[in-house]
Amino acid sequence: MLKRLSPLFASCALAACLAGCAVTNSTASAIGADTPATASDETLFDDDNVLILLASEQEANELTINVSRRGYQLIDRQFLESLDLILLDFARPPGISDEVAVNDMQMMSPSALVGLDNIYKAQARMDAVSVVGGRDYANLLLEWPEQGCPAMTAVGIIDGYLSDRMSGLNTSQIISHNFARRNSEESEHAETVASLISGPGRLRDVMIYSAGVVGQSDNGQSGSGTKELLLAFDWLRKQNVRVVNVSLAGPYNPLLESVVDLLVADGMVIVAAVGNEGPEAPPRYPAAFDGVIAVTAIDADQRVFGGAVQGNHVEYAAPGVDVLIQTGQESGRYVSGTSFAAPFVTALIAADESRSFETDTESVRSYLQRNVFDLGASGPDPVFGHGLVRASDVCATGLGEVPS
């Protein structure tokens, strides 16, 4: 039976207001209004909407009635079954600012977590170059065994829509669920992420649970809202998925942080791309959350990807510049971005033979940090983190032991 997490939420998040997460009258950043990005960059689809997480059905009903009297309209109500939480989505009245709308909600329900419906985008350079032949350096740099590794656990992907009929994977199965609000089509980005996890010479016999969250707005902007991410994480937990790849990035959001914290505390390992907004950009999320394994991208010469976000939250590096994706027996294309570095780390974790599959983020970090190749300044640094992950002998020893 699925263990409910709401008691932890109630004691840690609602009663204590999750210090640094809940919104106060003077805390704009806590509602997802991250700077220096502009509001138009940070919102998708329903940019006038406010999201609320509550543990009590009575509170949800009372809040809905009270805010409707002030002109707010309930757009959607979802029950996050695995977390035993209620997610409310309200459209605000015209002329109400982000901060006023969030503070209105917080005043009427002090125990709630309130935030904006921020946008999270794929972290890929989409000018992929098609080639005949091509140089495939990634597996060599990572020291992946030539025959690949059997998957020891299912893997979740939160990304664009991935068809369960996708071909070219290494004897993998795909179970897909689409959460995107509109204009969702099969995603080349998601297919690329899946092929990096379970392509030739990497994981085999892996069950992939694909949560499609990326859609397209009427003006052509592509990304996922916060609500879709919350629904995706809830669904993956209901499937008992323990390792999840997120090659999307966006601003801080208190609801997303709370759900991620709960899932990590319950044993989910989340790997995320640090983002492609450049070395001077603020931290991007979910990679910058404490419980998430944050991955940057390097090239064949072990130089960092020029667009990678940097900071003390960066933990590991993996190939992510001009990575060759096979599209035929003699053809392929090169892709770049931190989106494509994260899946290599996800695959390495899922190949862990030392458990079946019970693990936690800290034990995974402990292994990875002891088995990396240090890059850049000695020790952890804001560019490469602890350095390049390596997979030598991982199938034989598992993550619980360090190859001698």
Tab-separated table of C-alpha atoms in Angstrom:
chain	number	residue	atom	x	y	z
A	1	MET	CA	0.000	0.000	0.000
A	2	LEU	CA	1.253	3.491	-0.868
A	3	LYS	CA	2.450	5.362	2.175
A	4	ARG	CA	0.873	8.797	2.551
A	5	LEU	CA	3.166	11.778	3.007
A	6	SER	CA	0.726	14.444	4.158
A	7	PRO	CA	1.520	14.080	7.894
A	8	LEU	CA	5.077	15.120	7.097
A	9	PHE	CA	3.726	17.968	4.967
A	10	ALA	CA	1.394	19.120	7.709
A	11	SER	CA	4.039	19.124	10.407
A	12	CYS	CA	6.903	20.468	8.326
A	13	ALA	CA	5.322	22.608	5.651
A	14	LEU	CA	1.964	23.881	6.786
A	15	ALA	CA	2.340	24.282	10.512
A	16	ALA	CA	5.867	25.651	10.250
A	17	CYS	CA	5.193	27.466	6.938
A	18	LEU	CA	8.408	25.949	5.541
A	19	ALA	CA	10.843	28.698	6.412
A	20	GLY	CA	12.082	30.214	3.190
A	21	CYS	CA	9.182	28.745	1.228
A	22	ALA	CA	5.956	30.279	2.464
A	23	VAL	CA	5.025	33.748	1.297
A	24	THR	CA	5.115	36.777	3.521
A	25	ASN	CA	4.041	40.318	2.700
A	26	SER	CA	7.630	41.323	2.043
A	27	THR	CA	8.956	38.219	0.265
A	28	ALA	CA	8.499	38.470	-3.483
A	29	SER	CA	11.051	35.769	-4.295
A	30	ALA	CA	9.134	33.165	-2.327
A	31	ILE	CA	6.262	33.242	-4.805
A	32	GLY	CA	8.440	32.427	-7.774
A	33	ALA	CA	9.083	36.019	-8.852
A	34	ASP	CA	12.752	35.221	-9.413
A	35	THR	CA	14.984	38.022	-10.680
A	36	PRO	CA	16.479	39.057	-13.068
A	37	ALA	CA	14.096	37.121	-15.334
A	38	THR	CA	10.976	39.006	-16.391
A	39	ALA	CA	7.416	37.993	-15.673
A	40	SER	CA	6.823	37.117	-19.322
A	41	ASP	CA	9.779	34.714	-19.177
A	42	GLU	CA	8.553	33.024	-16.026
A	43	THR	CA	4.905	32.303	-16.831
A	44	LEU	CA	3.249	30.032	-19.351
A	45	PHE	CA	-0.347	29.529	-20.413
A	46	ASP	CA	-2.127	30.821	-17.282
A	47	ASP	CA	0.111	33.670	-16.183
A	48	ASP	CA	-2.688	35.213	-14.124
A	49	ASN	CA	-3.121	32.062	-12.063
A	50	VAL	CA	-2.130	31.267	-8.496
A	51	LEU	CA	-1.525	27.756	-7.168
A	52	ILE	CA	-2.273	26.576	-3.629
A	53	LEU	CA	-1.364	23.360	-1.813
A	54	LEU	CA	-3.495	22.315	1.174
A	55	ALA	CA	-3.684	19.217	3.334
A	56	SER	CA	-7.305	19.705	4.409
A	57	GLU	CA	-10.384	19.345	2.221
A	58	GLN	CA	-12.293	21.635	4.551
A	59	GLU	CA	-9.656	24.349	4.189
A	60	ALA	CA	-9.721	23.935	0.417
A	61	ASN	CA	-13.499	24.319	0.333
A	62	GLU	CA	-13.463	27.358	2.620
A	63	LEU	CA	-10.677	29.043	0.676
A	64	THR	CA	-12.489	28.476	-2.610
A	65	ILE	CA	-15.639	30.135	-1.270
A	66	ASN	CA	-13.786	33.052	0.326
A	67	VAL	CA	-11.586	33.958	-2.626
A	68	SER	CA	-14.486	33.661	-5.081
A	69	ARG	CA	-16.119	36.543	-3.228
A	70	ARG	CA	-13.053	38.630	-4.080
A	71	GLY	CA	-13.226	37.845	-7.782
A	72	TYR	CA	-10.908	34.842	-8.010
A	73	GLN	CA	-12.108	31.966	-10.165
A	74	LEU	CA	-11.323	28.314	-9.485
A	75	ILE	CA	-9.892	26.878	-12.707
A	76	ASP	CA	-8.833	23.449	-11.518
A	77	ARG	CA	-8.781	21.277	-8.423
A	78	GLN	CA	-6.556	18.206	-8.274
A	79	PHE	CA	-5.994	15.612	-5.580
A	80	LEU	CA	-2.345	14.567	-5.348
A	81	GLU	CA	-3.102	11.041	-4.234
A	82	SER	CA	0.388	9.873	-3.305
A	83	LEU	CA	0.933	12.976	-1.164
A	84	ASP	CA	-2.622	13.200	0.167
A	85	LEU	CA	-2.678	16.894	-0.782
A	86	ILE	CA	-5.106	19.143	-2.611
A	87	LEU	CA	-3.884	21.425	-5.398
A	88	LEU	CA	-6.019	24.443	-6.289
A	89	ASP	CA	-5.546	26.605	-9.385
A	90	PHE	CA	-7.154	30.075	-9.347
A	91	ALA	CA	-7.393	32.778	-12.006
A	92	ARG	CA	-7.025	36.182	-10.402
A	93	PRO	CA	-9.145	39.268	-11.134
A	94	PRO	CA	-7.813	41.771	-13.695
A	95	GLY	CA	-5.341	44.291	-12.317
A	96	ILE	CA	-4.208	42.182	-9.348
A	97	SER	CA	-0.416	41.863	-9.162
A	98	ASP	CA	1.512	38.671	-8.445
A	99	GLU	CA	2.354	39.709	-4.919
A	100	VAL	CA	-1.134	40.959	-4.046
A	101	ALA	CA	-2.739	37.781	-5.376
A	102	VAL	CA	-0.414	35.525	-3.409
A	103	ASN	CA	-0.798	37.570	-0.237
A	104	ASP	CA	-4.602	37.505	-0.613
A	105	MET	CA	-4.496	33.718	-0.646
A	106	GLN	CA	-2.019	33.518	2.207
A	107	MET	CA	-4.093	35.801	4.433
A	108	MET	CA	-7.231	33.754	3.874
A	109	SER	CA	-5.448	30.438	4.468
A	110	PRO	CA	-2.266	30.985	6.525
A	111	SER	CA	-1.396	27.281	6.590
A	112	ALA	CA	-1.422	26.953	2.796
A	113	LEU	CA	1.543	26.998	0.470
A	114	VAL	CA	0.981	29.542	-2.284
A	115	GLY	CA	2.920	30.267	-5.461
A	116	LEU	CA	2.730	31.214	-9.102
A	117	ASP	CA	2.385	28.857	-12.041
A	118	ASN	CA	5.966	29.332	-13.268
A	119	ILE	CA	7.427	28.017	-16.499
A	120	TYR	CA	10.107	25.331	-16.742
A	121	LYS	CA	11.825	24.875	-20.093
A	122	ALA	CA	13.908	22.228	-21.817
A	123	GLN	CA	17.632	22.922	-21.402
A	124	ALA	CA	18.749	22.070	-24.902
A	125	ARG	CA	20.347	23.778	-27.842
A	126	MET	CA	17.912	22.755	-30.537
A	127	ASP	CA	20.055	23.477	-33.613
A	128	ALA	CA	20.957	19.791	-33.792
A	129	VAL	CA	23.387	18.992	-36.604
A	130	SER	CA	22.827	15.839	-38.673
A	131	VAL	CA	25.945	13.877	-39.559
A	132	VAL	CA	27.029	10.701	-41.312
A	133	GLY	CA	29.177	8.656	-38.965
A	134	GLY	CA	30.151	11.145	-36.283
A	135	ARG	CA	32.254	11.040	-33.144
A	136	ASP	CA	30.607	9.317	-30.173
A	137	TYR	CA	32.816	10.260	-27.227
A	138	ALA	CA	30.327	10.184	-24.345
A	139	ASN	CA	30.485	6.523	-23.323
A	140	LEU	CA	34.277	6.533	-23.560
A	141	LEU	CA	34.565	9.644	-21.386
A	142	LEU	CA	32.208	8.146	-18.819
A	143	GLU	CA	33.979	4.737	-18.947
A	144	TRP	CA	30.675	2.966	-19.547
A	145	PRO	CA	31.081	-0.775	-20.095
A	146	GLU	CA	30.835	-1.503	-23.816
A	147	GLN	CA	27.960	-3.931	-23.295
A	148	GLY	CA	26.035	-1.438	-21.164
A	149	CYS	CA	24.418	-2.218	-17.834
A	150	PRO	CA	21.145	-3.845	-16.822
A	151	ALA	CA	18.725	-1.445	-15.145
A	152	MET	CA	18.190	-2.224	-11.490
A	153	THR	CA	15.149	0.024	-11.171
A	154	ALA	CA	12.569	1.829	-13.259
A	155	VAL	CA	13.400	5.358	-14.386
A	156	GLY	CA	11.052	8.316	-14.526
A	157	ILE	CA	11.377	11.100	-17.094
A	158	ILE	CA	9.585	14.424	-16.609
A	159	ASP	CA	9.804	16.091	-20.007
A	160	GLY	CA	7.846	16.416	-23.227
A	161	TYR	CA	5.417	13.748	-24.374
A	162	LEU	CA	7.143	10.444	-25.119
A	163	SER	CA	5.278	7.861	-27.147
A	164	ASP	CA	5.175	4.356	-25.700
A	165	ARG	CA	5.875	3.180	-29.250
A	166	MET	CA	9.256	4.934	-29.482
A	167	SER	CA	11.820	2.774	-31.259
A	168	GLY	CA	15.591	2.626	-30.913
A	169	LEU	CA	15.798	2.053	-27.179
A	170	ASN	CA	17.873	-0.727	-25.682
A	171	THR	CA	15.076	-3.295	-25.112
A	172	SER	CA	13.214	-0.823	-22.912
A	173	GLN	CA	9.522	-0.414	-22.223
A	174	ILE	CA	7.780	2.938	-21.931
A	175	ILE	CA	4.676	3.809	-19.940
A	176	SER	CA	3.521	7.327	-20.759
A	177	HIS	CA	1.099	9.752	-19.187
A	178	ASN	CA	0.505	13.210	-20.619
A	179	PHE	CA	-0.116	16.107	-18.224
A	180	ALA	CA	0.482	19.003	-20.638
A	181	ARG	CA	-2.406	21.433	-20.846
A	182	ARG	CA	-2.396	22.131	-24.535
A	183	ASN	CA	-0.716	21.636	-27.894
A	184	SER	CA	1.246	18.608	-26.750
A	185	GLU	CA	2.943	16.528	-29.411
A	186	GLU	CA	5.592	13.841	-29.379
A	187	SER	CA	8.770	15.519	-28.161
A	188	GLU	CA	12.132	15.197	-29.865
A	189	HIS	CA	13.707	16.493	-26.652
A	190	ALA	CA	12.088	13.745	-24.566
A	191	GLU	CA	13.063	11.094	-27.119
A	192	THR	CA	16.662	12.296	-26.948
A	193	VAL	CA	16.686	12.140	-23.145
A	194	ALA	CA	15.227	8.611	-23.241
A	195	SER	CA	17.795	7.451	-25.793
A	196	LEU	CA	20.647	8.774	-23.638
A	197	ILE	CA	19.352	6.787	-20.675
A	198	SER	CA	18.665	3.614	-22.615
A	199	GLY	CA	20.515	3.857	-25.879
A	200	PRO	CA	23.193	1.493	-27.202
A	201	GLY	CA	25.826	0.720	-24.604
A	202	ARG	CA	23.932	2.199	-21.649
A	203	LEU	CA	20.957	0.881	-19.678
A	204	ARG	CA	19.110	-2.135	-21.000
A	205	ASP	CA	15.842	-3.749	-19.963
A	206	VAL	CA	14.726	-0.566	-18.244
A	207	MET	CA	11.124	0.387	-17.634
A	208	ILE	CA	10.730	4.088	-18.411
A	209	TYR	CA	7.813	6.007	-16.913
A	210	SER	CA	7.392	9.138	-18.999
A	211	ALA	CA	5.442	12.059	-17.549
A	212	GLY	CA	4.731	14.484	-20.395
A	213	VAL	CA	4.477	18.016	-19.041
A	214	VAL	CA	5.694	20.259	-21.867
A	215	GLY	CA	3.118	21.984	-24.019
A	216	GLN	CA	2.986	25.045	-26.213
A	217	SER	CA	1.146	28.283	-25.560
A	218	ASP	CA	-0.805	30.184	-28.192
A	219	ASN	CA	2.167	32.470	-28.832
A	220	GLY	CA	4.456	29.502	-29.495
A	221	GLN	CA	6.220	29.469	-26.125
A	222	SER	CA	7.105	25.943	-25.056
A	223	GLY	CA	7.462	24.688	-21.498
A	224	SER	CA	5.795	23.198	-18.463
A	225	GLY	CA	3.822	24.933	-15.767
A	226	THR	CA	4.447	24.274	-12.093
A	227	LYS	CA	1.109	22.463	-11.863
A	228	GLU	CA	2.148	19.912	-14.471
A	229	LEU	CA	5.386	19.209	-12.595
A	230	LEU	CA	3.486	18.606	-9.353
A	231	LEU	CA	1.057	16.235	-11.084
A	232	ALA	CA	3.948	14.412	-12.745
A	233	PHE	CA	5.836	13.879	-9.499
A	234	ASP	CA	2.650	12.624	-7.833
A	235	TRP	CA	2.039	10.146	-10.678
A	236	LEU	CA	5.609	8.859	-10.611
A	237	ARG	CA	5.431	8.245	-6.901
A	238	LYS	CA	2.186	6.304	-7.382
A	239	GLN	CA	4.110	4.098	-9.834
A	240	ASN	CA	6.802	3.602	-7.155
A	241	VAL	CA	9.479	5.142	-9.389
A	242	ARG	CA	12.625	5.792	-7.348
A	243	VAL	CA	14.925	7.523	-9.871
A	244	VAL	CA	13.681	10.519	-11.880
A	245	ASN	CA	15.325	12.653	-14.573
A	246	VAL	CA	14.230	16.280	-15.044
A	247	SER	CA	15.912	18.024	-17.986
A	248	LEU	CA	13.809	21.160	-17.432
A	249	ALA	CA	14.686	24.287	-15.473
A	250	GLY	CA	12.998	27.450	-14.248
A	251	PRO	CA	12.572	29.769	-11.259
A	252	TYR	CA	12.204	29.007	-7.585
A	253	ASN	CA	8.718	27.932	-6.570
A	254	PRO	CA	7.677	27.093	-2.978
A	255	LEU	CA	5.134	24.445	-3.972
A	256	LEU	CA	7.656	22.634	-6.131
A	257	GLU	CA	10.257	22.804	-3.367
A	258	SER	CA	7.851	21.352	-0.802
A	259	VAL	CA	6.852	18.421	-3.003
A	260	VAL	CA	10.452	17.717	-4.001
A	261	ASP	CA	11.539	17.794	-0.348
A	262	LEU	CA	8.811	15.323	0.602
A	263	LEU	CA	9.669	12.926	-2.206
A	264	VAL	CA	13.407	13.057	-1.547
A	265	ALA	CA	12.773	12.402	2.161
A	266	ASP	CA	10.738	9.368	1.085
A	267	GLY	CA	13.625	7.959	-0.994
A	268	MET	CA	13.116	9.348	-4.501
A	269	VAL	CA	16.375	10.305	-6.235
A	270	ILE	CA	15.899	13.286	-8.566
A	271	VAL	CA	18.527	14.259	-11.148
A	272	ALA	CA	18.150	17.612	-12.923
A	273	ALA	CA	19.907	19.808	-15.470
A	274	VAL	CA	21.436	22.969	-13.997
A	275	GLY	CA	20.156	25.069	-16.907
A	276	ASN	CA	21.454	26.842	-19.988
A	277	GLU	CA	21.030	30.525	-19.092
A	278	GLY	CA	24.731	31.173	-18.684
A	279	PRO	CA	27.301	31.413	-15.898
A	280	GLU	CA	25.924	34.727	-14.569
A	281	ALA	CA	22.321	33.540	-14.314
A	282	PRO	CA	20.671	32.866	-10.939
A	283	PRO	CA	20.226	29.246	-9.852
A	284	ARG	CA	17.574	27.351	-11.789
A	285	TYR	CA	15.215	24.808	-10.296
A	286	PRO	CA	14.574	22.004	-9.521
A	287	ALA	CA	18.346	21.435	-9.889
A	288	ALA	CA	19.176	24.026	-7.213
A	289	PHE	CA	16.990	22.445	-4.518
A	290	ASP	CA	19.142	20.862	-1.806
A	291	GLY	CA	17.740	17.379	-2.323
A	292	VAL	CA	18.226	17.291	-6.096
A	293	ILE	CA	21.372	16.073	-7.878
A	294	ALA	CA	22.398	18.966	-10.153
A	295	VAL	CA	24.282	18.137	-13.362
A	296	THR	CA	26.234	20.409	-15.708
A	297	ALA	CA	27.496	19.672	-19.222
A	298	ILE	CA	31.020	19.295	-20.606
A	299	ASP	CA	32.490	18.591	-24.031
A	300	ALA	CA	34.878	15.919	-25.277
A	301	ASP	CA	37.835	17.970	-24.010
A	302	GLN	CA	36.255	18.276	-20.553
A	303	ARG	CA	35.455	21.960	-20.969
A	304	VAL	CA	32.221	23.241	-19.507
A	305	PHE	CA	29.289	24.044	-21.800
A	306	GLY	CA	29.338	27.803	-22.382
A	307	GLY	CA	25.670	28.266	-21.544
A	308	ALA	CA	25.684	26.252	-18.310
A	309	VAL	CA	24.443	27.898	-15.125
A	310	GLN	CA	27.126	27.952	-12.446
A	311	GLY	CA	26.972	28.081	-8.663
A	312	ASN	CA	27.585	26.190	-5.459
A	313	HIS	CA	24.607	23.919	-6.174
A	314	VAL	CA	26.349	22.353	-9.209
A	315	GLU	CA	27.342	18.815	-8.186
A	316	TYR	CA	28.482	16.734	-11.154
A	317	ALA	CA	29.503	17.010	-14.789
A	318	ALA	CA	28.690	14.696	-17.696
A	319	PRO	CA	28.910	14.882	-21.496
A	320	GLY	CA	26.454	17.425	-22.880
A	321	VAL	CA	28.159	19.202	-25.777
A	322	ASP	CA	27.969	17.744	-29.296
A	323	VAL	CA	26.664	14.440	-27.972
A	324	LEU	CA	25.977	12.037	-30.826
A	325	ILE	CA	22.461	10.598	-31.047
A	326	GLN	CA	22.152	7.689	-33.463
A	327	THR	CA	19.310	8.115	-35.952
A	328	GLY	CA	20.295	5.224	-38.224
A	329	GLN	CA	22.972	2.617	-38.712
A	330	GLU	CA	25.367	5.131	-40.271
A	331	SER	CA	23.774	8.449	-39.350
A	332	GLY	CA	23.154	10.602	-36.325
A	333	ARG	CA	22.885	14.134	-35.022
A	334	TYR	CA	24.725	16.201	-32.457
A	335	VAL	CA	22.864	17.776	-29.544
A	336	SER	CA	24.057	20.100	-26.785
A	337	GLY	CA	22.803	21.418	-23.476
A	338	THR	CA	22.665	20.518	-19.801
A	339	SER	CA	19.437	18.661	-20.684
A	340	PHE	CA	21.578	15.955	-22.230
A	341	ALA	CA	24.137	15.683	-19.430
A	342	ALA	CA	21.623	14.819	-16.701
A	343	PRO	CA	20.445	11.532	-18.326
A	344	PHE	CA	23.950	10.059	-18.162
A	345	VAL	CA	23.973	10.507	-14.385
A	346	THR	CA	20.424	9.156	-14.142
A	347	ALA	CA	21.457	6.035	-16.049
A	348	LEU	CA	24.497	5.527	-13.827
A	349	ILE	CA	22.355	5.679	-10.685
A	350	ALA	CA	19.759	3.297	-12.130
A	351	ALA	CA	22.511	0.758	-12.848
A	352	ASP	CA	23.222	0.390	-9.122
A	353	GLU	CA	23.478	-3.323	-8.310
A	354	SER	CA	23.923	-2.832	-4.580
A	355	ARG	CA	20.228	-2.408	-3.769
A	356	SER	CA	16.978	-3.650	-5.158
A	357	PHE	CA	16.081	-0.697	-5.315
A	358	GLU	CA	16.130	0.990	-1.954
A	359	THR	CA	18.366	3.997	-1.810
A	360	ASP	CA	18.455	7.651	-0.922
A	361	THR	CA	20.014	10.758	-2.385
A	362	GLU	CA	22.771	11.070	0.198
A	363	SER	CA	24.074	7.520	-0.320
A	364	VAL	CA	24.048	8.082	-4.085
A	365	ARG	CA	25.957	11.322	-3.618
A	366	SER	CA	28.458	9.594	-1.374
A	367	TYR	CA	29.293	7.095	-4.103
A	368	LEU	CA	29.381	9.609	-6.935
A	369	GLN	CA	31.613	12.038	-5.059
A	370	ARG	CA	34.175	9.337	-4.352
A	371	ASN	CA	34.267	8.062	-7.906
A	372	VAL	CA	34.415	11.275	-9.940
A	373	PHE	CA	37.317	12.693	-11.894
A	374	ASP	CA	38.004	16.157	-10.494
A	375	LEU	CA	37.801	18.966	-13.056
A	376	GLY	CA	38.684	22.641	-12.757
A	377	ALA	CA	39.805	23.952	-9.380
A	378	SER	CA	40.810	21.284	-6.886
A	379	GLY	CA	37.805	19.970	-4.995
A	380	PRO	CA	34.187	21.029	-5.522
A	381	ASP	CA	33.766	24.234	-7.501
A	382	PRO	CA	30.837	26.250	-8.952
A	383	VAL	CA	31.666	25.264	-12.553
A	384	PHE	CA	32.080	21.458	-12.474
A	385	GLY	CA	30.896	20.613	-8.969
A	386	HIS	CA	32.744	17.506	-7.787
A	387	GLY	CA	33.726	16.695	-11.374
A	388	LEU	CA	33.047	14.157	-14.117
A	389	VAL	CA	31.033	11.093	-13.123
A	390	ARG	CA	32.463	7.753	-14.197
A	391	ALA	CA	30.833	4.379	-14.678
A	392	SER	CA	33.828	2.050	-14.760
A	393	ASP	CA	32.837	-1.375	-13.395
A	394	VAL	CA	29.514	-0.035	-12.160
A	395	CYS	CA	27.683	-3.157	-13.351
A	396	ALA	CA	30.077	-5.371	-11.422
A	397	THR	CA	30.343	-3.451	-8.164
A	398	GLY	CA	27.185	-1.368	-7.914
A	399	LEU	CA	27.007	2.062	-6.342
A	400	GLY	CA	27.609	0.687	-2.887
A	401	GLU	CA	31.299	-0.016	-3.590
A	402	VAL	CA	33.990	2.091	-5.160
A	403	PRO	CA	36.077	0.390	-7.839
A	404	SER	CA	39.652	-0.100	-6.682
